[in-house]
Amino acid sequence: MCRLLGIVSAVPYHFDLVLREAPHSIAMLSREHRDGWGLATHGGGPEAEWSVHRSTLTADDDPTFAELAHSAAGRVLLAHVRKKSVGPLAPENTHPFRSGRWVFAHNGHIIDQDYVRRRTSRARLGERRGDTDSELFFAYLLTCLDEKGVTDTAVSERTDHVVRKAILDAIDRPEFGSLNVLLSNGQSVYVSRFGRTLHLMERVPIGLAVAASPTDGDPCKLADHVPLTQRHCVVVASEPLTDEPWTPVAQGALLRLDVSPQPHWTAIA
């Protein structure tokens, strides 16, 4: 098993609380998921670019992870710590994977890889750099987006339909495997829960109350001083990272997290 974390926020945040400081931070979880880590951050706007960092070291032992946990900021975060099942320990097998404006991370094990491979274009298969089932499924999702002409368009109901059909068609296969995924273009994050645990927490604006500290009670740290009313984010994680109330995501659920106009989530299946 691996561990996933996805965040969309109203304003740019530093993420060191959930990455290193929380009771069940990504760094803490990496002690059992030692086979590499990856972080992808995005500013959330249509002109912003992904910043992706990956390593085969254990996150909790890696000074680079500690530095990035403190310095990396954005409105969207995808984080992953790996416990390898398919594919050796190698940089090219470390999540998140990126192709163009899309990034992808996976927790699970795909058994029916032949099904995925048959439905993936030669071009997308040729883009793969590693040999994981996860990167293969990413190539399959990109093929589905390509075929419907929505790879480079704004996320819409058409995009929802493509992602939903691609995932449900796969998971409906007998003995397909487990498929918790995060797929993001920087403005939205698609989330699936099939076969592994997943939890959700939404931090909503709570008025003009004065916090005891700039990060009091928040799952994210502010990049700059921002009024408490704007501290709004939606978080999904393989397991609750903080002592706050988290909601288990139902088995079989598909969600879309959006940055704008304010962070929110929508069930699409």
mmCIF file of C-alpha atoms in Angstrom:
data_model
loop_
_atom_site.group_PDB
_atom_site.id
_atom_site.type_symbol
_atom_site.label_atom_id
_atom_site.label_comp_id
_atom_site.label_asym_id
_atom_site.label_seq_id
_atom_site.Cartn_x
_atom_site.Cartn_y
_atom_site.Cartn_z
ATOM 1 C CA MET A 1 0.000 0.000 0.000
ATOM 2 C CA CYS A 2 0.969 3.621 -0.545
ATOM 3 C CA ARG A 3 -0.379 6.800 0.999
ATOM 4 C CA LEU A 4 -2.044 9.698 -0.828
ATOM 5 C CA LEU A 5 -2.782 13.316 0.028
ATOM 6 C CA GLY A 6 -4.653 15.883 -2.056
ATOM 7 C CA ILE A 7 -5.509 19.481 -1.131
ATOM 8 C CA VAL A 8 -7.275 22.366 -2.853
ATOM 9 C CA SER A 9 -7.215 25.708 -1.031
ATOM 10 C CA ALA A 10 -8.632 29.190 -1.394
ATOM 11 C CA VAL A 11 -5.238 30.868 -1.054
ATOM 12 C CA PRO A 12 -1.620 29.705 -1.422
ATOM 13 C CA TYR A 13 -0.442 27.669 1.546
ATOM 14 C CA HIS A 14 2.726 26.195 2.881
ATOM 15 C CA PHE A 15 1.944 22.556 3.582
ATOM 16 C CA ASP A 16 4.470 21.671 6.278
ATOM 17 C CA LEU A 17 1.783 20.865 8.859
ATOM 18 C CA VAL A 18 0.328 17.955 6.887
ATOM 19 C CA LEU A 19 3.668 17.007 5.361
ATOM 20 C CA ARG A 20 5.816 16.973 8.522
ATOM 21 C CA GLU A 21 4.169 18.257 11.694
ATOM 22 C CA ALA A 22 0.749 16.599 12.049
ATOM 23 C CA PRO A 23 0.276 13.451 14.180
ATOM 24 C CA HIS A 24 -0.052 11.340 11.029
ATOM 25 C CA SER A 25 1.876 13.528 8.604
ATOM 26 C CA ILE A 26 3.193 12.258 5.291
ATOM 27 C CA ALA A 27 6.677 12.130 6.815
ATOM 28 C CA MET A 28 5.399 10.016 9.707
ATOM 29 C CA LEU A 29 3.559 7.668 7.331
ATOM 30 C CA SER A 30 6.710 7.257 5.257
ATOM 31 C CA ARG A 31 8.269 5.254 8.080
ATOM 32 C CA GLU A 32 6.072 2.373 6.882
ATOM 33 C CA HIS A 33 6.024 3.502 3.235
ATOM 34 C CA ARG A 34 9.733 3.871 2.665
ATOM 35 C CA ASP A 35 10.087 3.434 -1.110
ATOM 36 C CA GLY A 36 10.116 7.047 -2.246
ATOM 37 C CA TRP A 37 8.048 10.207 -2.086
ATOM 38 C CA GLY A 38 6.669 12.851 -4.410
ATOM 39 C CA LEU A 39 5.107 16.314 -4.166
ATOM 40 C CA ALA A 40 3.279 18.246 -6.871
ATOM 41 C CA THR A 41 2.157 21.827 -6.176
ATOM 42 C CA HIS A 42 0.231 24.231 -8.389
ATOM 43 C CA GLY A 43 -0.881 27.839 -8.086
ATOM 44 C CA GLY A 44 -4.432 26.972 -9.113
ATOM 45 C CA GLY A 45 -4.711 29.417 -12.009
ATOM 46 C CA PRO A 46 -5.004 28.604 -15.720
ATOM 47 C CA GLU A 47 -1.555 30.057 -16.462
ATOM 48 C CA ALA A 48 0.233 28.412 -13.525
ATOM 49 C CA GLU A 49 2.571 25.434 -13.926
ATOM 50 C CA TRP A 50 3.135 22.335 -11.848
ATOM 51 C CA SER A 51 6.179 22.045 -9.629
ATOM 52 C CA VAL A 52 6.910 18.324 -9.182
ATOM 53 C CA HIS A 53 9.601 16.814 -6.954
ATOM 54 C CA ARG A 54 10.241 13.072 -6.537
ATOM 55 C CA SER A 55 12.797 10.954 -4.735
ATOM 56 C CA THR A 56 13.466 7.290 -4.002
ATOM 57 C CA LEU A 57 14.550 8.128 -0.451
ATOM 58 C CA THR A 58 12.286 7.756 2.564
ATOM 59 C CA ALA A 59 10.541 11.094 3.116
ATOM 60 C CA ASP A 60 11.190 11.228 6.846
ATOM 61 C CA ASP A 61 14.932 10.733 6.285
ATOM 62 C CA ASP A 62 15.338 13.067 3.313
ATOM 63 C CA PRO A 63 16.541 16.663 3.920
ATOM 64 C CA THR A 64 15.130 17.674 0.536
ATOM 65 C CA PHE A 65 11.652 16.585 1.603
ATOM 66 C CA ALA A 66 11.996 18.566 4.834
ATOM 67 C CA GLU A 67 13.077 21.661 2.909
ATOM 68 C CA LEU A 68 10.239 21.375 0.393
ATOM 69 C CA ALA A 69 7.681 20.704 3.113
ATOM 70 C CA HIS A 70 8.636 24.069 4.583
ATOM 71 C CA SER A 71 9.053 26.064 1.363
ATOM 72 C CA ALA A 72 6.679 24.641 -1.255
ATOM 73 C CA ALA A 73 3.434 26.582 -1.542
ATOM 74 C CA GLY A 74 0.394 26.508 -3.773
ATOM 75 C CA ARG A 75 -3.355 26.224 -3.954
ATOM 76 C CA VAL A 76 -3.226 22.580 -5.040
ATOM 77 C CA LEU A 77 -1.090 19.804 -3.571
ATOM 78 C CA LEU A 78 -0.738 16.138 -4.491
ATOM 79 C CA ALA A 79 1.576 14.116 -2.247
ATOM 80 C CA HIS A 80 2.483 10.422 -2.248
ATOM 81 C CA VAL A 81 4.671 8.055 -0.261
ATOM 82 C CA ARG A 82 5.324 4.685 -1.831
ATOM 83 C CA LYS A 83 5.384 1.120 -0.571
ATOM 84 C CA LYS A 84 6.341 -0.622 -3.790
ATOM 85 C CA SER A 85 4.378 -3.547 -5.215
ATOM 86 C CA VAL A 86 4.785 -3.313 -9.011
ATOM 87 C CA GLY A 87 8.070 -1.948 -10.372
ATOM 88 C CA PRO A 88 11.424 -1.615 -8.601
ATOM 89 C CA LEU A 89 12.639 1.288 -6.507
ATOM 90 C CA ALA A 90 13.552 3.884 -9.152
ATOM 91 C CA PRO A 91 12.935 7.599 -9.805
ATOM 92 C CA GLU A 92 10.779 6.823 -12.843
ATOM 93 C CA ASN A 93 8.493 4.634 -10.709
ATOM 94 C CA THR A 94 7.912 7.326 -8.090
ATOM 95 C CA HIS A 95 4.593 9.205 -7.934
ATOM 96 C CA PRO A 96 3.146 11.670 -8.833
ATOM 97 C CA PHE A 97 3.525 11.194 -12.582
ATOM 98 C CA ARG A 98 3.145 14.163 -14.911
ATOM 99 C CA SER A 99 2.163 14.548 -18.559
ATOM 100 C CA GLY A 100 1.538 18.083 -19.796
ATOM 101 C CA ARG A 101 -0.888 19.786 -17.453
ATOM 102 C CA TRP A 102 -2.033 16.561 -15.762
ATOM 103 C CA VAL A 103 -0.497 14.865 -12.720
ATOM 104 C CA PHE A 104 -1.503 11.524 -11.237
ATOM 105 C CA ALA A 105 -0.908 9.457 -8.100
ATOM 106 C CA HIS A 106 -2.242 6.022 -7.146
ATOM 107 C CA ASN A 107 -2.674 3.851 -4.082
ATOM 108 C CA GLY A 108 -3.553 0.265 -4.885
ATOM 109 C CA HIS A 109 -2.643 -2.664 -7.093
ATOM 110 C CA ILE A 110 -3.986 -3.190 -10.616
ATOM 111 C CA ILE A 111 -4.205 -6.903 -11.372
ATOM 112 C CA ASP A 112 -5.824 -6.747 -14.821
ATOM 113 C CA GLN A 113 -3.099 -4.718 -16.517
ATOM 114 C CA ASP A 114 -3.800 -6.345 -19.892
ATOM 115 C CA TYR A 115 -7.221 -4.669 -19.970
ATOM 116 C CA VAL A 116 -5.641 -1.272 -19.340
ATOM 117 C CA ARG A 117 -2.856 -1.802 -21.867
ATOM 118 C CA ARG A 118 -5.270 -2.832 -24.653
ATOM 119 C CA ARG A 119 -7.196 0.404 -24.200
ATOM 120 C CA THR A 120 -4.190 2.714 -24.105
ATOM 121 C CA SER A 121 -2.919 4.407 -27.251
ATOM 122 C CA ARG A 122 0.512 3.618 -28.631
ATOM 123 C CA ALA A 123 1.482 7.260 -28.180
ATOM 124 C CA ARG A 124 0.579 7.273 -24.491
ATOM 125 C CA LEU A 125 2.237 3.910 -23.911
ATOM 126 C CA GLY A 126 5.374 5.349 -25.487
ATOM 127 C CA GLU A 127 5.433 8.234 -23.007
ATOM 128 C CA ARG A 128 5.856 5.922 -20.021
ATOM 129 C CA ARG A 129 9.252 6.060 -18.359
ATOM 130 C CA GLY A 130 8.747 3.424 -15.670
ATOM 131 C CA ASP A 131 7.102 0.035 -15.362
ATOM 132 C CA THR A 132 4.431 0.475 -12.700
ATOM 133 C CA ASP A 133 0.770 -0.421 -12.997
ATOM 134 C CA SER A 134 0.075 3.121 -11.773
ATOM 135 C CA GLU A 135 1.792 4.913 -14.655
ATOM 136 C CA LEU A 136 0.072 2.514 -17.060
ATOM 137 C CA PHE A 137 -3.323 3.521 -15.673
ATOM 138 C CA PHE A 138 -2.383 7.191 -16.001
ATOM 139 C CA ALA A 139 -1.592 6.582 -19.680
ATOM 140 C CA TYR A 140 -5.001 4.911 -20.048
ATOM 141 C CA LEU A 141 -6.804 7.891 -18.504
ATOM 142 C CA LEU A 142 -4.927 10.283 -20.790
ATOM 143 C CA THR A 143 -5.910 8.142 -23.786
ATOM 144 C CA CYS A 144 -9.567 8.423 -22.778
ATOM 145 C CA LEU A 145 -9.246 12.203 -22.437
ATOM 146 C CA ASP A 146 -7.457 12.389 -25.809
ATOM 147 C CA GLU A 147 -10.145 10.396 -27.592
ATOM 148 C CA LYS A 148 -12.876 12.780 -26.427
ATOM 149 C CA GLY A 149 -10.829 15.924 -27.102
ATOM 150 C CA VAL A 150 -10.814 17.156 -23.500
ATOM 151 C CA THR A 151 -7.159 16.692 -22.529
ATOM 152 C CA ASP A 152 -6.366 20.399 -22.853
ATOM 153 C CA THR A 153 -9.780 21.963 -22.257
ATOM 154 C CA ALA A 154 -11.215 23.363 -19.046
ATOM 155 C CA VAL A 155 -12.739 20.739 -16.781
ATOM 156 C CA SER A 156 -16.447 20.352 -17.496
ATOM 157 C CA GLU A 157 -19.253 17.795 -17.352
ATOM 158 C CA ARG A 158 -17.697 16.227 -20.455
ATOM 159 C CA THR A 159 -14.447 15.718 -18.565
ATOM 160 C CA ASP A 160 -16.380 14.290 -15.622
ATOM 161 C CA HIS A 161 -18.077 11.815 -17.955
ATOM 162 C CA VAL A 162 -14.794 10.686 -19.510
ATOM 163 C CA VAL A 163 -13.043 10.179 -16.163
ATOM 164 C CA ARG A 164 -16.079 8.494 -14.619
ATOM 165 C CA LYS A 165 -16.533 6.076 -17.529
ATOM 166 C CA ALA A 166 -12.826 5.243 -17.726
ATOM 167 C CA ILE A 167 -12.605 4.396 -14.035
ATOM 168 C CA LEU A 168 -15.945 2.597 -13.720
ATOM 169 C CA ASP A 169 -15.344 0.539 -16.865
ATOM 170 C CA ALA A 170 -12.049 -0.597 -15.399
ATOM 171 C CA ILE A 171 -13.201 -1.294 -11.871
ATOM 172 C CA ASP A 172 -16.234 -3.241 -13.124
ATOM 173 C CA ARG A 173 -13.854 -5.863 -14.482
ATOM 174 C CA PRO A 174 -13.687 -9.038 -12.374
ATOM 175 C CA GLU A 175 -10.547 -9.070 -10.244
ATOM 176 C CA PHE A 176 -9.422 -5.699 -11.595
ATOM 177 C CA GLY A 177 -7.654 -4.637 -8.430
ATOM 178 C CA SER A 178 -7.695 -1.590 -6.143
ATOM 179 C CA LEU A 179 -7.792 1.962 -7.414
ATOM 180 C CA ASN A 180 -7.513 4.981 -5.167
ATOM 181 C CA VAL A 181 -6.321 7.746 -7.482
ATOM 182 C CA LEU A 182 -5.729 11.488 -7.639
ATOM 183 C CA LEU A 183 -5.795 13.081 -11.108
ATOM 184 C CA SER A 184 -5.380 16.848 -11.405
ATOM 185 C CA ASN A 185 -4.926 19.587 -13.982
ATOM 186 C CA GLY A 186 -4.203 22.240 -11.341
ATOM 187 C CA GLN A 187 -7.730 23.630 -11.119
ATOM 188 C CA SER A 188 -9.554 20.400 -10.235
ATOM 189 C CA VAL A 189 -8.603 17.103 -8.615
ATOM 190 C CA TYR A 190 -10.430 13.895 -9.515
ATOM 191 C CA VAL A 191 -10.500 11.402 -6.655
ATOM 192 C CA SER A 192 -11.522 7.741 -6.641
ATOM 193 C CA ARG A 193 -11.862 5.287 -3.793
ATOM 194 C CA PHE A 194 -11.881 1.606 -4.740
ATOM 195 C CA GLY A 195 -10.362 -0.938 -2.402
ATOM 196 C CA ARG A 196 -8.261 1.256 -0.106
ATOM 197 C CA THR A 197 -9.135 3.636 2.724
ATOM 198 C CA LEU A 198 -9.724 7.330 1.993
ATOM 199 C CA HIS A 199 -10.903 10.217 4.161
ATOM 200 C CA LEU A 200 -12.073 13.779 3.506
ATOM 201 C CA MET A 201 -12.011 16.944 5.556
ATOM 202 C CA GLU A 202 -13.241 20.413 4.562
ATOM 203 C CA ARG A 203 -12.071 23.502 6.400
ATOM 204 C CA VAL A 204 -14.650 26.224 5.763
ATOM 205 C CA PRO A 205 -14.521 29.972 6.489
ATOM 206 C CA ILE A 206 -15.634 30.597 10.067
ATOM 207 C CA GLY A 207 -15.924 34.371 10.274
ATOM 208 C CA LEU A 208 -13.668 36.919 11.867
ATOM 209 C CA ALA A 209 -12.652 34.954 14.947
ATOM 210 C CA VAL A 210 -9.052 35.469 16.068
ATOM 211 C CA ALA A 211 -6.869 32.387 15.906
ATOM 212 C CA ALA A 212 -4.304 31.679 18.609
ATOM 213 C CA SER A 213 -1.655 31.307 15.914
ATOM 214 C CA PRO A 214 -1.505 31.725 12.122
ATOM 215 C CA THR A 215 -2.148 28.000 11.699
ATOM 216 C CA ASP A 216 -4.348 27.247 14.685
ATOM 217 C CA GLY A 217 -6.588 24.309 13.820
ATOM 218 C CA ASP A 218 -5.892 24.410 10.111
ATOM 219 C CA PRO A 219 -4.723 21.412 8.069
ATOM 220 C CA CYS A 220 -2.650 23.785 5.941
ATOM 221 C CA LYS A 221 -0.209 26.557 6.742
ATOM 222 C CA LEU A 222 -0.619 29.944 5.181
ATOM 223 C CA ALA A 223 2.075 31.076 2.784
ATOM 224 C CA ASP A 224 1.346 34.670 3.827
ATOM 225 C CA HIS A 225 -0.852 36.313 6.432
ATOM 226 C CA VAL A 226 -4.457 35.953 5.294
ATOM 227 C CA PRO A 227 -7.683 36.720 7.203
ATOM 228 C CA LEU A 228 -9.163 33.676 8.876
ATOM 229 C CA THR A 229 -12.263 33.962 6.704
ATOM 230 C CA GLN A 230 -10.190 32.971 3.669
ATOM 231 C CA ARG A 231 -8.643 29.866 5.219
ATOM 232 C CA HIS A 232 -10.738 27.450 3.257
ATOM 233 C CA CYS A 233 -9.506 24.128 1.894
ATOM 234 C CA VAL A 234 -10.664 20.611 1.064
ATOM 235 C CA VAL A 235 -8.352 17.713 1.939
ATOM 236 C CA VAL A 236 -8.434 14.027 0.997
ATOM 237 C CA ALA A 237 -5.984 11.540 2.481
ATOM 238 C CA SER A 238 -5.521 7.817 2.821
ATOM 239 C CA GLU A 239 -5.949 8.221 6.560
ATOM 240 C CA PRO A 240 -6.740 11.193 8.818
ATOM 241 C CA LEU A 241 -3.604 13.289 9.194
ATOM 242 C CA THR A 242 -4.756 15.498 12.068
ATOM 243 C CA ASP A 243 -6.896 15.077 15.188
ATOM 244 C CA GLU A 244 -9.782 16.979 13.592
ATOM 245 C CA PRO A 245 -13.005 15.260 12.421
ATOM 246 C CA TRP A 246 -12.564 13.491 9.071
ATOM 247 C CA THR A 247 -15.245 11.752 7.013
ATOM 248 C CA PRO A 248 -14.577 8.339 5.442
ATOM 249 C CA VAL A 249 -15.089 8.434 1.674
ATOM 250 C CA ALA A 250 -17.509 5.695 0.619
ATOM 251 C CA GLN A 251 -16.246 2.664 -1.251
ATOM 252 C CA GLY A 252 -16.903 3.207 -4.969
ATOM 253 C CA ALA A 253 -17.047 7.002 -4.699
ATOM 254 C CA LEU A 254 -15.744 9.359 -7.364
ATOM 255 C CA LEU A 255 -15.243 12.997 -6.378
ATOM 256 C CA ARG A 256 -14.058 16.190 -8.000
ATOM 257 C CA LEU A 257 -12.356 18.830 -5.868
ATOM 258 C CA ASP A 258 -12.306 22.340 -7.333
ATOM 259 C CA VAL A 259 -10.225 25.388 -6.436
ATOM 260 C CA SER A 260 -12.666 28.013 -7.748
ATOM 261 C CA PRO A 261 -14.730 29.994 -7.037
ATOM 262 C CA GLN A 262 -14.051 28.629 -3.542
ATOM 263 C CA PRO A 263 -12.694 25.199 -2.638
ATOM 264 C CA HIS A 264 -15.475 22.630 -2.801
ATOM 265 C CA TRP A 265 -16.067 19.011 -3.678
ATOM 266 C CA THR A 266 -18.690 17.292 -5.814
ATOM 267 C CA ALA A 267 -19.621 13.627 -6.067
ATOM 268 C CA ILE A 268 -19.590 12.554 -9.722
ATOM 269 C CA ALA A 269 -20.430 8.877 -9.065
#
